[in-house]
Amino acid sequence: MSLINKKVSDFTVKAFKNGEFIDVSLKDTLGKWAVYFFYPADFTFVCPTELEDLANKYEDFKKAGVEIYSVSCDTHFVHKAWHDTSDTIKKIQYTMLADPTAKLARDFDVYIESDGLAERGSFIVNPEGEIVAYEVNAGGVGRNADELFRKLQACQFVHEHGDQVCPAKWKPGEKTLKPSLDLVGQL
């Protein structure tokens, strides 16, 4: 079953951001674009490389009006401990959501029941709280923040210009397509 257009279920979770514990709810995320970036666990191997890549791209996401929420099934205390002990994780300025009950991981359908961990799932959510793009990778396969950002830009463009679509590898300023009978079989 596809998660496209699924509304994110209501939630309130603890989080770690900029040296503080905060509460984050669905209500806090609505009205702006969001990326939910699920990963298996703190203090692991591939995860810090992905989170650092995302941290290095965070300013671009913010300029595009997007907030990033990294999510694992760890507690907010573990997020802080990882932040305090890892030079890589210290670079993170986006919000790290704690999901020890796996409520979010289950809602986004990335929870691995047998392991108590989340899959590597990237979800782009529009201001209305609907999933408009997602990708789930096997545990040993890291993601690319540049490609996630490109997909986000395409989702934003289509959201604003509903009569146009973005072809493969599209980037802002490049030609889009206007679906019509004339294009069928022509590309």
PDB file of N, CA, C and O in Angstrom, residues 15-22 80 83-84 92-93:
ATOM      1  N   ALA A  15      12.063  15.756  21.944  1.00  0.00           N
ATOM      2  CA  ALA A  15      13.083  15.953  20.918  1.00  0.00           C
ATOM      3  C   ALA A  15      14.286  16.656  21.535  1.00  0.00           C
ATOM      4  O   ALA A  15      14.205  17.238  22.618  1.00  0.00           O
ATOM      5  N   PHE A  16      15.388  16.590  20.792  1.00  0.00           N
ATOM      6  CA  PHE A  16      16.603  17.298  21.174  1.00  0.00           C
ATOM      7  C   PHE A  16      16.943  18.245  20.043  1.00  0.00           C
ATOM      8  O   PHE A  16      17.000  17.848  18.882  1.00  0.00           O
ATOM      9  N   LYS A  17      17.140  19.534  20.393  1.00  0.00           N
ATOM     10  CA  LYS A  17      17.502  20.535  19.397  1.00  0.00           C
ATOM     11  C   LYS A  17      18.294  21.648  20.068  1.00  0.00           C
ATOM     12  O   LYS A  17      17.867  22.189  21.077  1.00  0.00           O
ATOM     13  N   ASN A  18      19.431  21.952  19.472  1.00  0.00           N
ATOM     14  CA  ASN A  18      20.270  23.061  19.953  1.00  0.00           C
ATOM     15  C   ASN A  18      20.526  23.003  21.456  1.00  0.00           C
ATOM     16  O   ASN A  18      20.421  24.009  22.163  1.00  0.00           O
ATOM     17  N   GLY A  19      20.862  21.815  21.950  1.00  0.00           N
ATOM     18  CA  GLY A  19      21.227  21.665  23.350  1.00  0.00           C
ATOM     19  C   GLY A  19      20.074  21.639  24.321  1.00  0.00           C
ATOM     20  O   GLY A  19      20.292  21.678  25.531  1.00  0.00           O
ATOM     21  N   GLU A  20      18.852  21.558  23.816  1.00  0.00           N
ATOM     22  CA  GLU A  20      17.679  21.585  24.699  1.00  0.00           C
ATOM     23  C   GLU A  20      16.731  20.442  24.377  1.00  0.00           C
ATOM     24  O   GLU A  20      16.668  19.975  23.237  1.00  0.00           O
ATOM     25  N   PHE A  21      15.965  20.050  25.387  1.00  0.00           N
ATOM     26  CA  PHE A  21      14.863  19.118  25.172  1.00  0.00           C
ATOM     27  C   PHE A  21      13.615  19.938  24.899  1.00  0.00           C
ATOM     28  O   PHE A  21      13.335  20.910  25.616  1.00  0.00           O
ATOM     29  N   ILE A  22      12.888  19.548  23.892  1.00  0.00           N
ATOM     30  CA  ILE A  22      11.647  20.234  23.533  1.00  0.00           C
ATOM     31  C   ILE A  22      10.582  19.193  23.219  1.00  0.00           C
ATOM     32  O   ILE A  22      10.892  18.018  23.027  1.00  0.00           O
ATOM     33  N   LYS A  80      20.873  13.340  23.021  1.00  0.00           N
ATOM     34  CA  LYS A  80      21.783  14.301  23.657  1.00  0.00           C
ATOM     35  C   LYS A  80      23.150  13.672  23.913  1.00  0.00           C
ATOM     36  O   LYS A  80      24.181  14.290  23.646  1.00  0.00           O
ATOM     37  N   HIS A  83      25.013  13.455  20.715  1.00  0.00           N
ATOM     38  CA  HIS A  83      25.418  14.813  20.336  1.00  0.00           C
ATOM     39  C   HIS A  83      26.633  15.265  21.147  1.00  0.00           C
ATOM     40  O   HIS A  83      27.571  15.856  20.613  1.00  0.00           O
ATOM     41  N   ASP A  84      26.624  14.971  22.432  1.00  0.00           N
ATOM     42  CA  ASP A  84      27.701  15.413  23.325  1.00  0.00           C
ATOM     43  C   ASP A  84      29.018  14.665  23.103  1.00  0.00           C
ATOM     44  O   ASP A  84      30.074  15.179  23.460  1.00  0.00           O
ATOM     45  N   ILE A  92      24.754  18.903  13.912  1.00  0.00           N
ATOM     46  CA  ILE A  92      23.309  18.906  13.657  1.00  0.00           C
ATOM     47  C   ILE A  92      22.634  20.076  14.349  1.00  0.00           C
ATOM     48  O   ILE A  92      22.785  20.272  15.557  1.00  0.00           O
ATOM     49  N   GLN A  93      21.883  20.846  13.570  1.00  0.00           N
ATOM     50  CA  GLN A  93      21.087  21.939  14.111  1.00  0.00           C
ATOM     51  C   GLN A  93      19.591  21.683  13.947  1.00  0.00           C
ATOM     52  O   GLN A  93      18.776  22.397  14.516  1.00  0.00           O
TER      53      GLN A  93
END
